[in-house]
Structures are given as structure tokens and as C-alpha cells.
Amino acid sequence: MNFYESTLDTIFTRIEAVRTAVNQHQIIKLVAVSKSVEPHHVETMYQAGQRAFGENKVQELARKNQALSTLPLEWHFIGRLQKNKINALIDLSPSLVHSCDSLELAVAFNKRLHVKEKTLSVLLQINSAKEDSKAGVMPEHAIETYLAIKETCPNLVLKGVMSIGAHTNDVALIQQSFETTYRLYESLTPHGAKVCSMGMSEDFELAIRCGANMLRLGSVLFT
């Protein structure tokens, strides 16, 4: 068993321990955040069994997508997006964009997608911790924004929600931000929400306990 196989095995064991304790029927998807590593590390992680990878810069996603074009990788875009990068991201056809953080961005996406006769799967990013340093819709506006995107942006396929846990060492505050996201996710399931993306390397077990079904893990996998 090589390093990445051992690392994945350890992480999946930790995920399963929490998942089975809180919800034996929940299926949790792991996105390996590869933003800090070179393509050969992604290839080795793929060979160890990982399939979904996340990048936070369009140019890095393009570079790795080209370098690894022979592999059937599932690419996710997880970073804050500038409007002048929308066309480039659409051309890469990522499986999922986690960071649709406003109705304004959704409308801009939809216009470009309409011209290109394409659709794109996205998550609505929610700033559940209400932190100035984070992007995303404020919780009190999340449902109305989600429904507005569904109504006005037919080329976007809304799959659910994403958030980043509160930036603090106070576990109670991190938990509160995750619980806020999950409550909104539950409210949106009648409107087609299936993905609740929250939890990173430092807090993914807490995120699972709060209802996450998609995790974005980087440092615990690649270092």
C-alpha cells in the first residue's frame, strides 16, 4: 500500500466512523482539493482510488485538466470566481461549481451558458458564519436567492448548497455555522437540493455530524 492509498484508507475510516454513528443511510462524497499539488500527485491519488478533485483557480484547473486529459477525472471548481473567467471555466465543463455566491454571478453565468448552448451544475455558496472575509449569500437571503436562480437561470442546474465553517477555534461557532447551512439545505430539498457541501481538513468530522454529504479535503490528503 503506497502513501496515498494509506492516506485515503485512513480518511475513509474516519469518515465512516462518524457517518455510521449519525446516519447509516447517508452517502458522503469526497472531493480531493488538489490546488496545492502538481498533476503527478493527482494521478497518483487517482490510481489510489480517488476520482473527484477540486481546484480554486480557473487557470490551474485548465492546466491540470490538460496534463491529465487521459484520465476520467471529475473536476470541481471550488474557488471565488471573477466574471472575466466565466467563459474559460464554462469551456472546461467542470462537473460541479461550488462557489456560485450571488444572484448576480448566476445571471452572468446563465448569459454565457445560453450563448454557448450549455448547462452547468452549481451550488449556492452561503456565508453561514456571516464573516466579511467570506463570499456567499447571507443565510437570511439564501432561500429567496436559490429560488430566484432556479426561476431566472435555466442554463444553471442548482444541485444544493456550499459553505465554509466559521474561521475560529471555537468549535461551538463552527458547529453553529454548519447547522445553519444544513437547515437551509433541508428547506431547499423540496426544490431539488441534493448536495450539502461543507467540511474541510480541519473540521470535516464535525461537518458530517451536522449533515454534510460532500467534503472538500486538501491538506489531510496531500501532506
CSV table of C-alpha atoms in Angstrom, one decimal:
chain,number,residue,atom,x,y,z
A,1,MET,CA,0.0,0.0,0.0
A,2,ASN,CA,1.5,3.3,-1.1
A,3,PHE,CA,1.3,6.7,0.8
A,4,TYR,CA,-1.9,7.9,-1.0
A,5,GLU,CA,-3.6,4.5,-0.6
A,6,SER,CA,-2.8,4.5,3.1
A,7,THR,CA,-3.9,8.2,3.4
A,8,LEU,CA,-7.2,7.6,1.7
A,9,ASP,CA,-7.9,4.4,3.7
A,10,THR,CA,-7.3,6.4,7.0
A,11,ILE,CA,-9.6,9.3,5.9
A,12,PHE,CA,-12.4,6.9,4.7
A,13,THR,CA,-12.1,5.1,8.0
A,14,ARG,CA,-12.6,8.4,9.9
A,15,ILE,CA,-15.5,9.4,7.6
A,16,GLU,CA,-17.2,6.1,8.0
A,17,ALA,CA,-16.8,6.2,11.8
A,18,VAL,CA,-18.7,9.4,12.0
A,19,ARG,CA,-21.2,8.7,9.3
A,20,THR,CA,-22.4,5.4,10.8
A,21,ALA,CA,-22.7,7.0,14.2
A,22,VAL,CA,-25.0,9.7,13.0
A,23,ASN,CA,-26.8,8.4,9.8
A,24,GLN,CA,-26.1,5.0,8.4
A,25,HIS,CA,-28.1,5.8,5.3
A,26,GLN,CA,-26.1,8.9,4.3
A,27,ILE,CA,-23.8,8.7,1.3
A,28,ILE,CA,-20.8,11.1,1.6
A,29,LYS,CA,-18.8,12.2,-1.4
A,30,LEU,CA,-15.1,13.1,-1.0
A,31,VAL,CA,-13.6,15.9,-3.2
A,32,ALA,CA,-9.8,15.9,-3.0
A,33,VAL,CA,-8.7,19.5,-3.1
A,34,SER,CA,-5.6,19.4,-5.4
A,35,LYS,CA,-4.9,23.2,-5.6
A,36,SER,CA,-1.5,22.9,-3.9
A,37,VAL,CA,-0.1,19.9,-5.7
A,38,GLU,CA,1.3,19.1,-9.2
A,39,PRO,CA,-0.5,16.9,-11.7
A,40,HIS,CA,1.5,13.8,-11.0
A,41,HIS,CA,0.2,13.8,-7.4
A,42,VAL,CA,-3.3,13.9,-8.7
A,43,GLU,CA,-2.6,11.0,-11.0
A,44,THR,CA,-1.2,9.0,-8.0
A,45,MET,CA,-4.2,9.8,-5.9
A,46,TYR,CA,-6.4,8.7,-8.9
A,47,GLN,CA,-4.5,5.4,-9.0
A,48,ALA,CA,-5.2,5.0,-5.3
A,49,GLY,CA,-8.9,5.2,-6.0
A,50,GLN,CA,-9.9,8.9,-5.7
A,51,ARG,CA,-12.0,10.3,-8.6
A,52,ALA,CA,-13.2,13.8,-7.8
A,53,PHE,CA,-10.8,16.7,-7.5
A,54,GLY,CA,-11.3,20.3,-6.7
A,55,GLU,CA,-9.4,23.4,-7.9
A,56,ASN,CA,-9.9,27.1,-6.8
A,57,LYS,CA,-8.3,28.8,-9.8
A,58,VAL,CA,-9.5,28.5,-13.4
A,59,GLN,CA,-6.0,28.6,-14.8
A,60,GLU,CA,-4.9,25.8,-12.5
A,61,LEU,CA,-7.9,23.7,-13.4
A,62,ALA,CA,-7.2,24.2,-17.1
A,63,ARG,CA,-3.5,23.3,-16.6
A,64,LYS,CA,-4.2,20.1,-14.7
A,65,ASN,CA,-7.2,19.1,-16.9
A,66,GLN,CA,-4.9,19.3,-19.9
A,67,ALA,CA,-2.0,17.5,-18.2
A,68,LEU,CA,-4.3,14.7,-17.1
A,69,SER,CA,-6.6,14.6,-20.1
A,70,THR,CA,-6.3,10.8,-20.5
A,71,LEU,CA,-7.8,10.2,-17.1
A,72,PRO,CA,-11.6,10.2,-16.5
A,73,LEU,CA,-11.3,12.7,-13.6
A,74,GLU,CA,-14.3,14.5,-12.1
A,75,TRP,CA,-13.3,18.1,-11.7
A,76,HIS,CA,-14.9,20.5,-9.2
A,77,PHE,CA,-14.4,24.3,-9.1
A,78,ILE,CA,-14.4,25.5,-5.5
A,79,GLY,CA,-12.9,29.0,-5.6
A,80,ARG,CA,-14.2,32.5,-5.8
A,81,LEU,CA,-14.8,33.3,-9.5
A,82,GLN,CA,-14.1,36.6,-11.3
A,83,LYS,CA,-16.6,37.4,-14.0
A,84,ASN,CA,-13.9,37.7,-16.6
A,85,LYS,CA,-13.1,34.0,-16.0
A,86,ILE,CA,-16.6,32.7,-16.6
A,87,ASN,CA,-16.1,31.8,-20.3
A,88,ALA,CA,-12.9,29.9,-19.5
A,89,LEU,CA,-14.5,27.9,-16.7
A,90,ILE,CA,-17.5,27.0,-18.9
A,91,ASP,CA,-15.2,25.7,-21.6
A,92,LEU,CA,-13.6,23.4,-19.1
A,93,SER,CA,-17.1,21.8,-18.3
A,94,PRO,CA,-16.4,21.1,-14.6
A,95,SER,CA,-18.7,18.5,-13.0
A,96,LEU,CA,-19.8,21.0,-10.3
A,97,VAL,CA,-19.1,24.6,-9.4
A,98,HIS,CA,-19.3,25.0,-5.6
A,99,SER,CA,-19.0,28.8,-5.5
A,100,CYS,CA,-22.0,30.5,-7.1
A,101,ASP,CA,-22.1,33.2,-4.5
A,102,SER,CA,-24.8,35.6,-5.7
A,103,LEU,CA,-27.8,36.0,-8.0
A,104,GLU,CA,-25.7,38.5,-10.0
A,105,LEU,CA,-23.0,35.9,-10.7
A,106,ALA,CA,-25.6,33.3,-11.5
A,107,VAL,CA,-27.2,35.6,-14.1
A,108,ALA,CA,-23.8,36.3,-15.6
A,109,PHE,CA,-23.1,32.5,-15.8
A,110,ASN,CA,-26.5,32.0,-17.4
A,111,LYS,CA,-26.0,34.5,-20.1
A,112,ARG,CA,-22.7,33.0,-21.2
A,113,LEU,CA,-24.1,29.5,-21.0
A,114,HIS,CA,-27.1,30.5,-23.1
A,115,VAL,CA,-24.8,31.8,-25.8
A,116,LYS,CA,-22.7,28.6,-25.7
A,117,GLU,CA,-25.9,26.4,-25.6
A,118,LYS,CA,-24.6,24.7,-22.4
A,119,THR,CA,-25.7,23.9,-18.9
A,120,LEU,CA,-23.6,23.9,-15.7
A,121,SER,CA,-24.2,22.3,-12.3
A,122,VAL,CA,-23.7,24.7,-9.4
A,123,LEU,CA,-24.1,25.0,-5.7
A,124,LEU,CA,-25.2,28.2,-4.0
A,125,GLN,CA,-22.5,29.4,-1.6
A,126,ILE,CA,-23.9,30.5,1.8
A,127,ASN,CA,-21.9,32.7,4.2
A,128,SER,CA,-23.3,30.9,7.2
A,129,ALA,CA,-20.8,32.4,9.6
A,130,LYS,CA,-21.5,36.0,8.3
A,131,GLU,CA,-17.8,36.7,8.0
A,132,ASP,CA,-16.6,39.7,6.0
A,133,SER,CA,-13.7,37.6,4.6
A,134,LYS,CA,-16.0,35.0,3.1
A,135,ALA,CA,-18.1,35.1,-0.1
A,136,GLY,CA,-21.6,33.9,-0.3
A,137,VAL,CA,-25.2,34.8,0.3
A,138,MET,CA,-26.2,35.7,3.8
A,139,PRO,CA,-28.4,32.9,5.4
A,140,GLU,CA,-31.5,35.1,5.7
A,141,HIS,CA,-31.4,35.6,1.9
A,142,ALA,CA,-30.3,32.1,0.9
A,143,ILE,CA,-33.7,30.6,0.1
A,144,GLU,CA,-35.0,33.5,-1.9
A,145,THR,CA,-31.7,33.7,-3.9
A,146,TYR,CA,-31.8,29.9,-4.6
A,147,LEU,CA,-35.4,30.1,-5.8
A,148,ALA,CA,-34.6,33.2,-7.9
A,149,ILE,CA,-31.7,31.4,-9.6
A,150,LYS,CA,-33.9,28.4,-10.4
A,151,GLU,CA,-36.6,30.7,-11.9
A,152,THR,CA,-34.4,33.1,-13.9
A,153,CYS,CA,-31.3,31.0,-14.9
A,154,PRO,CA,-32.5,28.0,-16.8
A,155,ASN,CA,-28.9,27.1,-18.0
A,156,LEU,CA,-27.8,26.6,-14.4
A,157,VAL,CA,-28.6,23.3,-12.7
A,158,LEU,CA,-28.8,24.0,-9.0
A,159,LYS,CA,-27.7,21.0,-7.0
A,160,GLY,CA,-27.6,22.3,-3.5
A,161,VAL,CA,-25.6,24.5,-1.2
A,162,MET,CA,-22.0,25.0,0.0
A,163,SER,CA,-20.5,26.8,2.9
A,164,ILE,CA,-17.2,27.2,4.8
A,165,GLY,CA,-17.2,26.7,8.5
A,166,ALA,CA,-16.6,29.7,10.8
A,167,HIS,CA,-13.0,30.8,10.9
A,168,THR,CA,-12.4,30.3,14.6
A,169,ASN,CA,-11.1,27.9,17.2
A,170,ASP,CA,-14.4,27.9,18.9
A,171,VAL,CA,-16.0,24.6,17.9
A,172,ALA,CA,-19.4,25.8,19.0
A,173,LEU,CA,-19.3,28.6,16.5
A,174,ILE,CA,-18.1,26.3,13.7
A,175,GLN,CA,-20.9,23.9,14.5
A,176,GLN,CA,-23.4,26.7,14.5
A,177,SER,CA,-22.4,27.8,11.0
A,178,PHE,CA,-22.7,24.2,9.8
A,179,GLU,CA,-26.1,23.7,11.4
A,180,THR,CA,-27.3,26.9,9.7
A,181,THR,CA,-26.2,25.6,6.3
A,182,TYR,CA,-27.8,22.3,6.9
A,183,ARG,CA,-31.2,23.8,8.0
A,184,LEU,CA,-31.2,25.8,4.7
A,185,TYR,CA,-30.3,22.7,2.8
A,186,GLU,CA,-33.2,20.8,4.3
A,187,SER,CA,-35.5,23.7,3.4
A,188,LEU,CA,-34.3,23.5,-0.2
A,189,THR,CA,-34.6,19.8,-0.7
A,190,PRO,CA,-38.2,20.1,-1.9
A,191,HIS,CA,-36.7,22.4,-4.6
A,192,GLY,CA,-34.2,19.9,-5.8
A,193,ALA,CA,-31.3,20.4,-3.5
A,194,LYS,CA,-29.3,17.2,-3.1
A,195,VAL,CA,-25.8,18.3,-2.2
A,196,CYS,CA,-24.7,19.9,1.2
A,197,SER,CA,-21.0,20.6,0.6
A,198,MET,CA,-19.3,21.6,3.9
A,199,GLY,CA,-16.3,20.4,5.8
A,200,MET,CA,-12.6,20.7,5.1
A,201,SER,CA,-9.5,19.1,6.5
A,202,GLU,CA,-9.8,20.7,10.0
A,203,ASP,CA,-13.5,20.2,10.6
A,204,PHE,CA,-14.9,17.5,8.3
A,205,GLU,CA,-15.9,15.2,11.1
A,206,LEU,CA,-17.9,17.9,12.7
A,207,ALA,CA,-19.4,18.8,9.3
A,208,ILE,CA,-20.6,15.2,8.8
A,209,ARG,CA,-22.2,15.2,12.3
A,210,CYS,CA,-24.1,18.4,11.1
A,211,GLY,CA,-25.3,16.8,7.9
A,212,ALA,CA,-22.7,17.3,5.2
A,213,ASN,CA,-22.9,14.8,2.3
A,214,MET,CA,-19.9,16.3,0.4
A,215,LEU,CA,-16.5,17.1,1.8
A,216,ARG,CA,-13.6,19.2,0.4
A,217,LEU,CA,-10.4,17.9,1.8
A,218,GLY,CA,-6.9,19.0,0.8
A,219,SER,CA,-4.1,19.1,3.4
A,220,VAL,CA,-5.1,15.8,5.1
A,221,LEU,CA,-4.8,14.1,1.8
A,222,PHE,CA,-1.8,15.6,0.2
A,223,THR,CA,0.6,16.4,3.0
